[in-house]
Short mmCIF file of C-alpha atoms in Angstrom, two decimals:
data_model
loop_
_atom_site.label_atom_id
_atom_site.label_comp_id
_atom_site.label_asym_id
_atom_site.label_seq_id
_atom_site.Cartn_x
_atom_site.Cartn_y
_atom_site.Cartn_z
CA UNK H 1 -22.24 -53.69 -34.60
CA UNK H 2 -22.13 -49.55 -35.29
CA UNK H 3 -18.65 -48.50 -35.09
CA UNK H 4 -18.61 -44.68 -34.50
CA UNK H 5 -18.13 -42.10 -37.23
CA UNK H 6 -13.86 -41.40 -37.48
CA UNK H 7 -12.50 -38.76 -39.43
CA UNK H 8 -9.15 -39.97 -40.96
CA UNK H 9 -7.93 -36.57 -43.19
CA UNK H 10 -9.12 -33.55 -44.81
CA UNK H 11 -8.37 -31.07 -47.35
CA UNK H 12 -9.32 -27.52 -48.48
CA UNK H 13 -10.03 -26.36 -52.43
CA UNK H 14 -10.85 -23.21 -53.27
CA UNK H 15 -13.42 -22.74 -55.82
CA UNK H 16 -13.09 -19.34 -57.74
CA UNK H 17 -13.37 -19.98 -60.95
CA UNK H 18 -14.83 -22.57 -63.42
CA UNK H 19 -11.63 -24.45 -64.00
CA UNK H 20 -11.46 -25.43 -60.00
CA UNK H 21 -14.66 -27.41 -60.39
CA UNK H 22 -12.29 -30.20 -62.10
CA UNK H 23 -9.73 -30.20 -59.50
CA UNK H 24 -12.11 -30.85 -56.82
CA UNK H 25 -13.74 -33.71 -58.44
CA UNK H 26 -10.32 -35.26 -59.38
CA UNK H 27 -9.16 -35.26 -55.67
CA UNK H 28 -13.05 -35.99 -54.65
CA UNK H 29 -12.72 -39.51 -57.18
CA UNK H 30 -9.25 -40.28 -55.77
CA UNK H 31 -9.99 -39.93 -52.68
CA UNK H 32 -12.84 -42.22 -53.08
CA UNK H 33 -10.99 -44.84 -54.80
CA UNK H 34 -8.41 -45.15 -51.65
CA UNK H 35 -11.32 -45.56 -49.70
CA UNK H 36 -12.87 -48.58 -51.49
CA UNK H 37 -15.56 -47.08 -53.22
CA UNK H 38 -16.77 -48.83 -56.45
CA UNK H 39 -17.14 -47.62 -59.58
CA UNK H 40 -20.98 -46.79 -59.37
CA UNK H 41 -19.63 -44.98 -56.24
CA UNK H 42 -17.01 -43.16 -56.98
CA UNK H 43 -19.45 -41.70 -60.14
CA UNK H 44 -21.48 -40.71 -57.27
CA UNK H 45 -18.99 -38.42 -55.56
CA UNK H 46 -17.86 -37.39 -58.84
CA UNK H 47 -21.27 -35.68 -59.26
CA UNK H 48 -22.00 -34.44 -55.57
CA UNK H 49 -18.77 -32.36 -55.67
CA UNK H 50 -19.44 -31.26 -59.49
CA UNK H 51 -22.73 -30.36 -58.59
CA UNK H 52 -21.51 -28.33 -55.25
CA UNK H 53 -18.29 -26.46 -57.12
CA UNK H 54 -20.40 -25.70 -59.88
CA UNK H 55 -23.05 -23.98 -57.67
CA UNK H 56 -20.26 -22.28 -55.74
CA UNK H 57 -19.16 -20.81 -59.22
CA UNK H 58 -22.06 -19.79 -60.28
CA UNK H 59 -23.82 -17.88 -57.08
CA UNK H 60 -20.88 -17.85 -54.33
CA UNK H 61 -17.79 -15.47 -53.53
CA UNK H 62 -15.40 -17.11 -51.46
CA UNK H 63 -16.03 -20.66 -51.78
CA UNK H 64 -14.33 -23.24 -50.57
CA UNK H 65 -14.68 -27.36 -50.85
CA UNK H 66 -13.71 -29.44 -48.02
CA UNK H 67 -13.03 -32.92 -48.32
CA UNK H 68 -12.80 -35.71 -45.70
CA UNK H 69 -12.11 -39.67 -45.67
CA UNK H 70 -14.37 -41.05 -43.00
CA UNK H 71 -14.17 -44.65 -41.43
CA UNK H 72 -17.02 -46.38 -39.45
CA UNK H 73 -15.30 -49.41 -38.91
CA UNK H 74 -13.93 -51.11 -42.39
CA UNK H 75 -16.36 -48.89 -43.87
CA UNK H 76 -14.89 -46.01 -46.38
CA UNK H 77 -16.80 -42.77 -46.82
CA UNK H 78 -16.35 -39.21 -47.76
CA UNK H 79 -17.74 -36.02 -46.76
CA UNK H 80 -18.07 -32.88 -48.63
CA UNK H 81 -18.94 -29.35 -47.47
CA UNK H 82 -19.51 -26.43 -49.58
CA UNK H 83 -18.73 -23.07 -48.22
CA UNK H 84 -19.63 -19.67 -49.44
CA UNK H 85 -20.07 -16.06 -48.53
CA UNK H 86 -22.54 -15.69 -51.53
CA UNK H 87 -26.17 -13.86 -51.05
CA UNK H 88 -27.69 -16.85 -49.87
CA UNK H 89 -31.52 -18.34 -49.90
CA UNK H 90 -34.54 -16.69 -48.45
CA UNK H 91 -36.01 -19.79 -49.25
CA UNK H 92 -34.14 -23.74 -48.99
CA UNK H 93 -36.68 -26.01 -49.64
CA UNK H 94 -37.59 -23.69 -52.82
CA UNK H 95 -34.46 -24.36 -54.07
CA UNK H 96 -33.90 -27.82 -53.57
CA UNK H 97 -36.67 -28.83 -55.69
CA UNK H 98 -35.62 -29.72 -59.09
CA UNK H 99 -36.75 -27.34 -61.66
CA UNK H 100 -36.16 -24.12 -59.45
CA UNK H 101 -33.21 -21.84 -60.61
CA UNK H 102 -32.75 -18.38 -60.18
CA UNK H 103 -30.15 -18.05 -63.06
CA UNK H 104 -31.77 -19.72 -66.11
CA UNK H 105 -29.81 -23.21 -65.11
CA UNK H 106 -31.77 -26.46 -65.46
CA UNK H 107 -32.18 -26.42 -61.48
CA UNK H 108 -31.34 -29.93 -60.90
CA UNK H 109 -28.12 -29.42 -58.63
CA UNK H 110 -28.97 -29.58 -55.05
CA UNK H 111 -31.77 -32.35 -55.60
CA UNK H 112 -29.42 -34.51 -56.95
CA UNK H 113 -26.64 -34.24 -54.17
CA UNK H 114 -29.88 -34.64 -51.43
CA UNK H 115 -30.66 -38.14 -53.47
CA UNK H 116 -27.02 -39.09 -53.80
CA UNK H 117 -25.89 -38.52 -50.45
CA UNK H 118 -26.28 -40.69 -47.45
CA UNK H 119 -26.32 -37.92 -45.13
CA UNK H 120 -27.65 -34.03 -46.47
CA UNK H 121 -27.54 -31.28 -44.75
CA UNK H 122 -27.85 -27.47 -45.87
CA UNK H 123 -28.01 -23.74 -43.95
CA UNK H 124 -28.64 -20.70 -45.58
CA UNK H 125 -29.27 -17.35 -45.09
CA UNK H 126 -30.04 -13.97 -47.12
CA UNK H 127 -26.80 -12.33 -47.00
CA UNK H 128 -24.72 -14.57 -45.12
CA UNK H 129 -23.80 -17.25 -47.27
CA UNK H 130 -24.22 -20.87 -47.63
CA UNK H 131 -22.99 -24.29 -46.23
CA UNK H 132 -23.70 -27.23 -47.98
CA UNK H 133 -22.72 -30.86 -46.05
CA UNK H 134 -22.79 -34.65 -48.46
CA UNK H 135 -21.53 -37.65 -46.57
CA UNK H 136 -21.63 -40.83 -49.40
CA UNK H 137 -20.63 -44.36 -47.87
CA UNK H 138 -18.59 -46.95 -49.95
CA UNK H 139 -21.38 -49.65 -48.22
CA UNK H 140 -24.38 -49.10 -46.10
CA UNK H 141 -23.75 -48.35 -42.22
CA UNK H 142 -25.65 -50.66 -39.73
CA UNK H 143 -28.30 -49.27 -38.11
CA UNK H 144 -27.83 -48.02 -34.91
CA UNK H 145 -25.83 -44.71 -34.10
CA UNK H 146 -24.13 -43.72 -31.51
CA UNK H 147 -25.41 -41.70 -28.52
CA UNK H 148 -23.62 -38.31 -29.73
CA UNK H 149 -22.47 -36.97 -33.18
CA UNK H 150 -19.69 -35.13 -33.91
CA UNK H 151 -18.57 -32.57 -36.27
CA UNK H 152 -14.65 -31.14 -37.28
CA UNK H 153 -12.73 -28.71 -39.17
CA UNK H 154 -9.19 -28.83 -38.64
CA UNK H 155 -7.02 -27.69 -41.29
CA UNK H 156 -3.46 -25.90 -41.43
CA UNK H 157 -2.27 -22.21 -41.84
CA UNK H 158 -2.47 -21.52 -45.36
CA UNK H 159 0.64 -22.25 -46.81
CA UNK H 160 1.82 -24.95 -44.74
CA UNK H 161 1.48 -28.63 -44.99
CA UNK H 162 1.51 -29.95 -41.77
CA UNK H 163 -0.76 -28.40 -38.89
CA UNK H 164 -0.07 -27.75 -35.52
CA UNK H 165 -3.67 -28.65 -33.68
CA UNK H 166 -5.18 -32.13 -33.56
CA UNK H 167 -8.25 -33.64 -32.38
CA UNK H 168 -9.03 -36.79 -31.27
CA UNK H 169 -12.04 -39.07 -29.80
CA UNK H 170 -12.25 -41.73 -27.66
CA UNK H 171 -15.94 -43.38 -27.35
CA UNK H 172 -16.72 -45.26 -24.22
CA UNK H 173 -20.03 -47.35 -23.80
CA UNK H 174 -21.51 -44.59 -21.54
CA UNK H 175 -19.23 -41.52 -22.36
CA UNK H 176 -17.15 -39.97 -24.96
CA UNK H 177 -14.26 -38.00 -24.51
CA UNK H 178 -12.92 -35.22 -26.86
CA UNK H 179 -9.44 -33.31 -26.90
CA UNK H 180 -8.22 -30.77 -28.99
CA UNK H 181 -4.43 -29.70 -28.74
CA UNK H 182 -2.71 -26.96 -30.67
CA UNK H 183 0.88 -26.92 -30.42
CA UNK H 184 2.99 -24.31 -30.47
CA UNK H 185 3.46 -22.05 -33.39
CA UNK H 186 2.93 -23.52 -36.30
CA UNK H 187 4.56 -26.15 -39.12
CA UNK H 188 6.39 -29.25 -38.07
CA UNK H 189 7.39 -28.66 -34.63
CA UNK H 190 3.88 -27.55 -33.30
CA UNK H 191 2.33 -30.65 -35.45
CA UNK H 192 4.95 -33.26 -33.30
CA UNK H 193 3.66 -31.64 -30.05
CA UNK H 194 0.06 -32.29 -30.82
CA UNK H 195 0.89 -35.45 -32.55
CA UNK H 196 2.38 -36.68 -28.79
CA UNK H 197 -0.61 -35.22 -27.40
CA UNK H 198 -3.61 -37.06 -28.84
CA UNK H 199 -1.04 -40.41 -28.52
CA UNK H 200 -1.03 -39.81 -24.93
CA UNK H 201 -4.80 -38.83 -24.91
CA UNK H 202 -5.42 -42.17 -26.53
CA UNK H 203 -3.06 -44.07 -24.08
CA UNK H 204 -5.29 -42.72 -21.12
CA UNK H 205 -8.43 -42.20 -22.02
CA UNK H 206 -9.68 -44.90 -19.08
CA UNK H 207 -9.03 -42.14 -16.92
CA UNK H 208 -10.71 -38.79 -16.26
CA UNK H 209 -9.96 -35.46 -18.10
CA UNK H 210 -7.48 -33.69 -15.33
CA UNK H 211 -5.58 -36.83 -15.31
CA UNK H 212 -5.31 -37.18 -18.76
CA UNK H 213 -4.36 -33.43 -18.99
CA UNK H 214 -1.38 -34.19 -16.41
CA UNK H 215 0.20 -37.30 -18.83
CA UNK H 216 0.15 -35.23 -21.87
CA UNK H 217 2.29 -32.45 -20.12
CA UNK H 218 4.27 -35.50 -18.75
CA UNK H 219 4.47 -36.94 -22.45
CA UNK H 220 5.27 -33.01 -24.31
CA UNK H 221 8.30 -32.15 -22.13
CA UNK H 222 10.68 -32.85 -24.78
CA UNK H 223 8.52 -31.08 -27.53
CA UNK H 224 7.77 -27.29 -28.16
CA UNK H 225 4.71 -27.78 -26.03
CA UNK H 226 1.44 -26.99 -26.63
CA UNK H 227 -2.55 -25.63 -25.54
CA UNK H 228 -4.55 -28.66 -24.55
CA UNK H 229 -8.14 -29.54 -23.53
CA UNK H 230 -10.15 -32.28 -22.86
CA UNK H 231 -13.63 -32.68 -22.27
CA UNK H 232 -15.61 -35.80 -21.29
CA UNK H 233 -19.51 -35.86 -22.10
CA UNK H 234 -21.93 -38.72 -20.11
CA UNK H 235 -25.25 -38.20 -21.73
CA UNK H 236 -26.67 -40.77 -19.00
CA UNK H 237 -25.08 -38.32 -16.26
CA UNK H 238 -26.22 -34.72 -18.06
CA UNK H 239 -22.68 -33.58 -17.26
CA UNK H 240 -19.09 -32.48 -19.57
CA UNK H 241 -16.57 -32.54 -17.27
CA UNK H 242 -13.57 -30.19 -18.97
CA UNK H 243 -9.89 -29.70 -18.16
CA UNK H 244 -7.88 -27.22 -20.63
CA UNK H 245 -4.39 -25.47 -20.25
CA UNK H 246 -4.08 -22.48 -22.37
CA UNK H 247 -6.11 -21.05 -25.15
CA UNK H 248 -8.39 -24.25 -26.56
CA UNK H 249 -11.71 -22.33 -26.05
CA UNK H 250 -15.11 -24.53 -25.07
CA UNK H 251 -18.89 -23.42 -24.69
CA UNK H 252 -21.74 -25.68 -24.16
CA UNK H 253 -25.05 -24.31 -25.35
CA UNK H 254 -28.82 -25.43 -23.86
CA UNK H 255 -32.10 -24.06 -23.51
CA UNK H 256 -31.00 -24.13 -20.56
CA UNK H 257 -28.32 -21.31 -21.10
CA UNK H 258 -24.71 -20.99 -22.69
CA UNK H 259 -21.54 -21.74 -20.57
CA UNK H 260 -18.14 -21.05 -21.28
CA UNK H 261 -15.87 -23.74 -19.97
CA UNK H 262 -12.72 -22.62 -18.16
CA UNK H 263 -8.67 -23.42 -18.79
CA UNK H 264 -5.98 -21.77 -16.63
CA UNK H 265 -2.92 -20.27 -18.00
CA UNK H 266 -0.10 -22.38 -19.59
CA UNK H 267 1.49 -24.78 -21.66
CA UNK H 268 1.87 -28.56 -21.59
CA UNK H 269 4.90 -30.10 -21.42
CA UNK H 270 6.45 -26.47 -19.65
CA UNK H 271 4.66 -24.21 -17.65
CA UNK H 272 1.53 -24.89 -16.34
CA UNK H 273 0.14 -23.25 -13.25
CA UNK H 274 -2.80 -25.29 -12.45
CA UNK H 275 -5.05 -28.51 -13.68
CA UNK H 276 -8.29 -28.33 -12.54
CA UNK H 277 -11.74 -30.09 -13.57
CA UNK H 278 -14.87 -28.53 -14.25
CA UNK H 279 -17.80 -30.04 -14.61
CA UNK H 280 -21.22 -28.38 -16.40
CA UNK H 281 -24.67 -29.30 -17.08
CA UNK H 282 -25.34 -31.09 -20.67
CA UNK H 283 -29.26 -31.67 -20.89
CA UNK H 284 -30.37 -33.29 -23.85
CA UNK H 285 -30.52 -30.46 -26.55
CA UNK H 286 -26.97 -29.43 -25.93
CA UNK H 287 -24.31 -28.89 -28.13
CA UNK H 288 -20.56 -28.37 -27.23
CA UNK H 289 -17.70 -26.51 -28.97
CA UNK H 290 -14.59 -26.85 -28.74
CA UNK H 291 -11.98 -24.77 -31.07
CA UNK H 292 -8.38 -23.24 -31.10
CA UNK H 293 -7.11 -19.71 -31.37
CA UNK H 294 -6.87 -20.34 -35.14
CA UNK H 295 -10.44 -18.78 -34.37
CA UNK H 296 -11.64 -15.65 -33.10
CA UNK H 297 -12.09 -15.88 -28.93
CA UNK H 298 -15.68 -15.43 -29.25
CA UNK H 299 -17.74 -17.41 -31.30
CA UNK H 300 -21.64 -17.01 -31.29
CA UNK H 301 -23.12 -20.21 -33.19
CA UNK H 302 -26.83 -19.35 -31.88
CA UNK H 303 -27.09 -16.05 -33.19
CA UNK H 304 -27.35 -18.26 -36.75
CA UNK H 305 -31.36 -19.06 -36.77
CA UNK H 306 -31.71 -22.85 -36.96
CA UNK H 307 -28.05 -23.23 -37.01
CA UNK H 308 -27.78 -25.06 -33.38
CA UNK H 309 -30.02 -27.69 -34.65
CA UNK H 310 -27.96 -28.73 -37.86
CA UNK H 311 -25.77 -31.63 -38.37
CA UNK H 312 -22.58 -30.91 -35.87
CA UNK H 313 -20.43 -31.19 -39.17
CA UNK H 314 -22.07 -28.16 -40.98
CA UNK H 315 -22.38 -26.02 -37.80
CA UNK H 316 -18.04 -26.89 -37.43
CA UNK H 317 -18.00 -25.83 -41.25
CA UNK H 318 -20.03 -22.36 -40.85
CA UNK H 319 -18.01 -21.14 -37.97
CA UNK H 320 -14.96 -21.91 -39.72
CA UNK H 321 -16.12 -19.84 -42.27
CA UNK H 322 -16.70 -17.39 -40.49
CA UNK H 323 -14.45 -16.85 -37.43
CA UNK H 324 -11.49 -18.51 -38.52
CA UNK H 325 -8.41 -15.76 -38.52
CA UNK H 326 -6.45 -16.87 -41.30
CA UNK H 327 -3.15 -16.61 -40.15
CA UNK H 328 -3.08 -19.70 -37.90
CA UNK H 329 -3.53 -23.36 -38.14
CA UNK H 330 -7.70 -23.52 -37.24
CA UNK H 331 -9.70 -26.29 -35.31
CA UNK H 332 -13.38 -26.23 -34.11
CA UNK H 333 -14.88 -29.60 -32.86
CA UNK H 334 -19.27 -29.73 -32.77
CA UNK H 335 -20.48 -32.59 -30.43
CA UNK H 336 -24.11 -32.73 -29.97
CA UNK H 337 -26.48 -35.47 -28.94
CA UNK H 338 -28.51 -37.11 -30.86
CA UNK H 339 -32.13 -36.31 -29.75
CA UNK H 340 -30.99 -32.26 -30.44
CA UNK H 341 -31.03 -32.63 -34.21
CA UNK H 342 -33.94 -31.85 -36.57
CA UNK H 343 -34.39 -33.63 -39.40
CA UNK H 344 -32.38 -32.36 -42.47
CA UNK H 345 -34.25 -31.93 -46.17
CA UNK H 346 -34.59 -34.93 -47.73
CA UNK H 347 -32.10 -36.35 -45.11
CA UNK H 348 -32.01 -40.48 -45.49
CA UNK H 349 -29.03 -41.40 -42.84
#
């Protein structure tokens, strides 16, 4: 039996400087240890995220190392995403051949995360940067996936521990439904709101997006509140139906055109004005995103060439990158079907 992809906790390094490159694979190995990775395996990560810091070091500004403990099932694993603002590659499949350097290094770097990773996964551009995506399993997965992938960064306002948004997924035989919830401010007290939110969410997820909408704002009234949406993809129907209260921000995007989902005015658990369900096309090459106001208002993920077609994870992970604000706890969820994907270089799972 395939037991869908979780997410179970995440972290953010910055990688600025040589010494960094150590940090990141101490929390990589740990990490990988508390997930029931063996020694062989946590080697492995060891060397994916040496490899990645090292390259952000040596070519990047800005980078950054993100970190995630993954669950399918008992199943441990750990993604890593590289992030930079550096000049980028004119050409990818150049440089993930081993042998190819443009600084006089041995060139082996990115050819030996693509053949130590499960999953691989890589977008570049001249000028804009790179983002770099490793998943690495503590055991094979079984075979068959699930009909839609997802992608997340969710991480908290620099400087604080806790954060105030959440995500959460519920996966139905025929359906899948998403929420994001950001409470309040920031710190503890927004982080409780959201906390009860996704509870709720989880509680009802039987039941369709307005309703669940309408027992979270039962469940927050004796929190700070908080901005909620939900959205419910059914691949078999071609529809997302979408209810959101406040500022959670949603766009699905198709050949067939982009379309920006609507919320009305308010918070849950006070004020809210109206709950009302939309419901929008989703053909087989969509992709959905849903993110907080931890990110600009308008994001623009197809004016990226190639990026709509990545792995949801790394197109989550570029418009972080680049549209989060930096002043506010930051979430942006990437669901896509399956049949939208291409193939990634060297990509094995």
């Amino acid at each position: 039996m395939y037991y869908p992809v979780e997410v179970r906790y995440m972290s953010s390094l910055p990688v600025t400087d040589i010494s960094r490159v150590a940090e990141a694979r101490r929390a990589a190995t740990a990490l990988a240890g508390r997930l029931g990775f063996s020694e062989a395996g946590i080697g492995n990560v060891a060397l994916v995220v040496t490899e990645a810091a090292t390259n952000l070091v040596k070519h990047a500004t800005a980078g950054e190392i993100l970190l995630y403990a993954l669950r399918s099932g008992q199943i441990g694993g750990i993604e890593v995403l590289a992030l930079d603002r550096g000049p980028g590659m004119t050409n990818v499949a150049k440089c993930l051949r081993d042998g190819y350097s443009t600084i006089g290094s041995p060139g082996t770097g990115l050819g030996a995360i693509r053949r130590l990773a499960t999953s691989f996964d890589i977008h570049s551009a001249p000028g804009a940067g790179t983002v770099l995506l490793a998943r690495l399993w503590s055991e094979p997965l079984p075979a068959s996936p699930p009909f839609l992938e997802v992608g997340v960064v969710s991480l908290p306002k620099p400087g604080e521990d806790v954060s105030g948004d959440e995500w959460a997924i519920a996966w139905f035989p025929e359906r899948a439904l998403i929420l994001v919830a950001d409470g309040l401010g920031h710190g503890p007290g927004a982080a409780e709101a959201a906390r009860e939110a996704v509870y709720t969410f989880h509680e009802q997820a039987a039941l369709t997006p307005t309703a669940i909408v309408e027992a979270i704002h039962g469940a927050l009234r004796s929190t700070r509140g908080a901005v909620v949406a939900v959205a419910e993809i059914a691949p078999a129907q071609e529809t997302v139906r979408f209810a959101g209260v406040g500022n959670i921000s949603g766009i699905v995007l198709s050949t067939e055109g982009n379309r920006n989902m609507v919320s009305y005015n308010g918070t849950v658990g006070h004020t809210v004005r109206k709950i009302q369900e939309f419901t929008y096309p989703w053909p087989t090459n969509a992709l959905m995103v849903l993110y907080s106001d931890g990110l600009t208002t308008h994001l623009h993920p197809e004016h990226y060439p190639g990026l709509i077609k990545r792995h949801p994870a790394l197109i989550a992970a570029t418009l972080y990158r680049d549209y989060a604000r930096g002043r506010d706890d930051a979430t942006v969820v990437v669901a896509q079907g399956m049949v939208a994907r291409e193939p990634a270089p060297g990509e094995t799972g």
